[in-house]
Structures are given as structure tokens and as C-alpha cells.
XYZ file of C-alpha atoms in Angstrom:
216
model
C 146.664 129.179 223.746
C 148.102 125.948 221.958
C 149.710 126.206 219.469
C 150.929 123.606 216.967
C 154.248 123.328 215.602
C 154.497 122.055 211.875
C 157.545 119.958 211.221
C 159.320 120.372 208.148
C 158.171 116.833 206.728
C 154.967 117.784 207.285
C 155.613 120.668 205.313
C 156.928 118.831 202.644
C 153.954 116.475 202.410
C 151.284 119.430 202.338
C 153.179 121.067 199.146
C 153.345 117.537 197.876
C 149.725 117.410 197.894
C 149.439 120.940 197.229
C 151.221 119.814 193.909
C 149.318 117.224 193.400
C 145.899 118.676 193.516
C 147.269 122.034 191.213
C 148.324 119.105 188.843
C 145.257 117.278 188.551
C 143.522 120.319 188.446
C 145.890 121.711 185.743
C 145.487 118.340 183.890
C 141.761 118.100 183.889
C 141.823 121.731 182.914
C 144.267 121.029 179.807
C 142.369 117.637 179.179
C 138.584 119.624 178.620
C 140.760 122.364 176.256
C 142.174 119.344 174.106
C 138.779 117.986 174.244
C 137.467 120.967 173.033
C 140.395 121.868 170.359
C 140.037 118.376 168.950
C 136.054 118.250 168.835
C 136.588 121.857 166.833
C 139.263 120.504 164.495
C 136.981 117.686 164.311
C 134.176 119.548 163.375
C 136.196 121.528 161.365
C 138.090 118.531 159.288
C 134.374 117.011 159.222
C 133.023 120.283 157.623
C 136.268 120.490 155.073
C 135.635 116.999 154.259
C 131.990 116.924 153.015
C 133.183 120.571 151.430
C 135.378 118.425 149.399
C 133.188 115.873 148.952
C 130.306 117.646 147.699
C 132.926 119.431 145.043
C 134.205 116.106 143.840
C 130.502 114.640 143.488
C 129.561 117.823 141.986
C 132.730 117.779 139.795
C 131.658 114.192 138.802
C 128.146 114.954 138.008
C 129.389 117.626 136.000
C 132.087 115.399 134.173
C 129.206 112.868 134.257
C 126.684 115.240 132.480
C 129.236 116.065 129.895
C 130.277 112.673 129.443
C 126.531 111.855 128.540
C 125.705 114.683 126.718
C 128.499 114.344 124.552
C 127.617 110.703 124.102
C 123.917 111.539 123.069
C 125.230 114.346 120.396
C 127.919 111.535 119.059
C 124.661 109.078 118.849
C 122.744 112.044 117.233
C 125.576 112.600 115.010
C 125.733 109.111 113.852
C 121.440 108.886 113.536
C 121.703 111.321 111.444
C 124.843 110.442 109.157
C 123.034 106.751 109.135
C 119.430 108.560 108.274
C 121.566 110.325 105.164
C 123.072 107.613 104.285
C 120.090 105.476 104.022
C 118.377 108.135 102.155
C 120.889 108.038 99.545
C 120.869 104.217 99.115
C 117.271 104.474 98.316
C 117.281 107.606 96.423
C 120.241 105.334 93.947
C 117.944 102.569 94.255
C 115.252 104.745 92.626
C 117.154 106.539 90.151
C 118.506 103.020 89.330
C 114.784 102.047 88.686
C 114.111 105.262 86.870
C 116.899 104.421 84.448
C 115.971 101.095 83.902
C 112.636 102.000 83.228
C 113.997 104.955 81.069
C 115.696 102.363 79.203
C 112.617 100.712 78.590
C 110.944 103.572 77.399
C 113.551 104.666 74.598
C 113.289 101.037 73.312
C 109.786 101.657 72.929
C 107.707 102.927 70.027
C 106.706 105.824 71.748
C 110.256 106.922 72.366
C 109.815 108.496 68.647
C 106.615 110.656 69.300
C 108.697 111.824 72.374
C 111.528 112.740 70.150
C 109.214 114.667 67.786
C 107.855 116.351 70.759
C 111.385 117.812 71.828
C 111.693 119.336 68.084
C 108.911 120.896 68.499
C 110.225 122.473 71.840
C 113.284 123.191 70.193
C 111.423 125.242 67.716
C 109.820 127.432 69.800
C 113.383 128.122 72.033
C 115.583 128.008 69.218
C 114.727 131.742 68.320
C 117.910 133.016 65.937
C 120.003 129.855 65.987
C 120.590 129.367 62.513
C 123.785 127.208 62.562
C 123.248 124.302 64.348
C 124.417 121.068 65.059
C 122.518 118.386 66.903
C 124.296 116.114 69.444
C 122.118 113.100 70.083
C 123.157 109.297 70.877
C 124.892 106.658 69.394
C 121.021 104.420 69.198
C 119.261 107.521 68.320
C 121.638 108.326 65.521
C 121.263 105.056 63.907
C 117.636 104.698 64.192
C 116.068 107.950 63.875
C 118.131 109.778 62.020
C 116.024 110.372 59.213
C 112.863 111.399 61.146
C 116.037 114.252 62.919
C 116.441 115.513 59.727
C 113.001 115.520 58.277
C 112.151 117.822 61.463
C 114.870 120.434 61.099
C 113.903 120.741 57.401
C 110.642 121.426 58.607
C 111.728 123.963 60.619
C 113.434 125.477 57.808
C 116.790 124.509 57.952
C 118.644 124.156 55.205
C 121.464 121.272 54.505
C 124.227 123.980 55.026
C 121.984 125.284 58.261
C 122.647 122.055 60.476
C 124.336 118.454 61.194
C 123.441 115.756 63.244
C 126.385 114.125 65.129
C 126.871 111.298 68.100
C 127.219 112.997 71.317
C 130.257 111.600 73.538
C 128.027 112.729 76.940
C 125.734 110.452 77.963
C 123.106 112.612 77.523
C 120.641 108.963 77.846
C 118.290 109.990 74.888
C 116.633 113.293 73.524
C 119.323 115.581 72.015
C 121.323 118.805 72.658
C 121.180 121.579 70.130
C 124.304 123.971 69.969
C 124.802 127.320 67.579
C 127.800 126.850 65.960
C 128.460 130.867 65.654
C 126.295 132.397 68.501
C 127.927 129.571 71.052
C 124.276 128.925 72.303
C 122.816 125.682 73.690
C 120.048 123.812 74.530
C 119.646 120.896 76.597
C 117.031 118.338 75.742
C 118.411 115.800 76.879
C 116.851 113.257 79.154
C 120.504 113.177 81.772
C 118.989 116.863 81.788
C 115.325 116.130 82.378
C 116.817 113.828 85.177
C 119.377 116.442 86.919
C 116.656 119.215 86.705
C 113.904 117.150 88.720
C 116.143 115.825 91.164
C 115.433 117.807 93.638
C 111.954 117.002 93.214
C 112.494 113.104 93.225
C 114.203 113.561 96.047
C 111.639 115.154 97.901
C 108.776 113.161 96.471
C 111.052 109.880 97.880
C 112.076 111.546 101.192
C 108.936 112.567 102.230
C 107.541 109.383 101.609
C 110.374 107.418 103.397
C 109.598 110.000 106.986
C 105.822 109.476 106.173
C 107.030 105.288 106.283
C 108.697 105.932 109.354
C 106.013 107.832 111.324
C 103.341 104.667 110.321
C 105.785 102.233 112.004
């Protein structure tokens, strides 16, 4: 039987190659696991990143949202402080109408009936006011006076009962009745006519200005 000697060099060259081949194999091996780690961190990052994504798009919508609905509420806000606003331009505008026409209607010779119609109010409110004085306006005092005191005679007043003085309110026209011992009052007055129906005129004007508004 032959047998074959193996020479040191040759030695040497087989674990050479022996090294080789565990090193490729070794580096092919490590290669695939970095591969592998990297795709997962990959993944991974990839994952985290549309994570983060999503939150800041959602966080952004959200902002977005608020940022619009706080918008609309300012814009509701301001409608509605501008829809007030208007409201009370034209509910000025009409009482500045009213006036004028009020004005108009105590120059008139109608004005007097009007007056005589209040007395007779008066009379049937005036129950146990026997000292009296009767607060009317500057016009009135001048130029009715002497129909003011016919009526309070009538009602049986006596000269000592009453007086008739200028009122420093402006009361417009009609007159205000106090009891000069019982501290009772009443208001005749057209300013009070006016402050007691103003909820009404408003109203009335209002509902006409939103029934304006739907037609358009």
C-alpha cells in the first residue's frame, strides 16, 4: 500500500484554504444576519416613522379643527355683535322718527283732547291724593295752563289742593302728578308711554327686520 506523504507547505496551503472557505462562509453567514438586522430595523424605523407621522397629521388636523372652529365661533361672535348692532341703529332710527312725529303731534290741535284724556285717567288712579302738584313742560305750561287748572277744579280740587309747575325731566308732553304728603306718583308722561312700550317697539321692529331678511 502507497502511501502519500504531505509536506508541510502543503499543509500550510490546505489550512490556508481551510481559512479561507470558514471565512467566506463566516462572512456570507454575518452578511444574511446584517441583512436581516437592517431589513428589521428598517421595517422597524419605517413602522416608527409613519407612527409619528400619522400623530403629527393627526395632531395637525386636530390643531387644524380647532383653528377653524375657533375661527367660525369668532365669525359667529362678530355676526351676531354686527346683527345687534344693526338692530339698534334702526331701532334709534325709529324712535328718532317716533319723536319727530311725537313732536308733530303735541304741536297739533289734538295734542289738547289728548291732554284732557290723561286727566281723566288721572282721576280715576288718583284715589286719596289730595295734595298735589302737577309737573308738566315748559310748552305745555304756557299754553294750556288754564285748560290744567280748569280740569283739577273739576275734579274737585281746591286752589290750596294743587299747583301746576315746569318739570326739569323731559318728560316730552303729558304730565306727572305727585302727592305732596303721601309721596305718591303718577307718570303720564309721554318719555313714560315711550319707555313702557319699548319692548314692544322693539319687537314689532325686530321681527319685521328677520321677516326682511328671510324675503331676501
Amino acid at each position: 500500500m502507497e502511501v502519500t506523504m504531505v509536506t508541510i507547505e502543503q499543509k500550510v496551503l490546505l489550512f490556508s484554504k481551510l481559512i479561507d472557505q470558514l471565512m467566506n462562509t463566516q462572512f456570507k453567514e454575518g452578511l444574511t444576519n446584517l441583512e436581516e438586522e437592517y431589513s428589521g430595523k428598517l421595517e422597524k424605523n419605517k413602522k416608527d416613522t409613519d407612527l409619528e407621522v400619522k400623530k403629527i397629521i393627526n395632531s395637525a388636523n386636530k390643531k387644524r379643527d380647532l383653528e377653524i372652529s375657533r375661527a367660525y365661533s369668532s365669525l359667529k361672535i362678530n355676526e351676531k355683535r354686527e346683527y345687534m348692532l344693526a338692530k339698534e341703529k334702526c331701532f334709534n332710527k325709529l324712535m328718532d322718527r317716533l319723536k319727530a312725529h311725537i313732536d308733530e303731534f303735541i304741536k297739533s290741535d289734538i295734542y289738547k283732547d289728548y291732554l284732557l284724556k290723561l286727566v281723566n285717567e288721572f282721576s280715576l288712579e288718583k284715589k286719596h291724593m289730595n295734595n298735589i302738584t302737577m309737573y308738566v313742560t315748559d310748552n305745555d305750561y304756557n299754553k294750556y295752563f288754564d285748560i290744567f287748572n280748569k280740569a283739577l277744579k273739576d275734579l274737585g280740587y281746591n286752589d290750596d289742593d294743587y299747583k301746576i309747575a315746569v318739570t326739569k325731566d323731559k318728560i316730552i308732553g303729558g304730565f306727572v302728578v305727585e302727592d305732596n304728603i303721601e309721596k305718591l306718583r303718577i307718570d303720564l308722561s309721554i318719555k313714560s308711554l315711550l319707555d313702557d312700550n319699548k319692548p314692544y317697539i322693539m319687537q314689532i321692529l325686530f321681527e319685521a327686520l328677520e321677516e326682511g331678511g328671510n324675503n331676501e
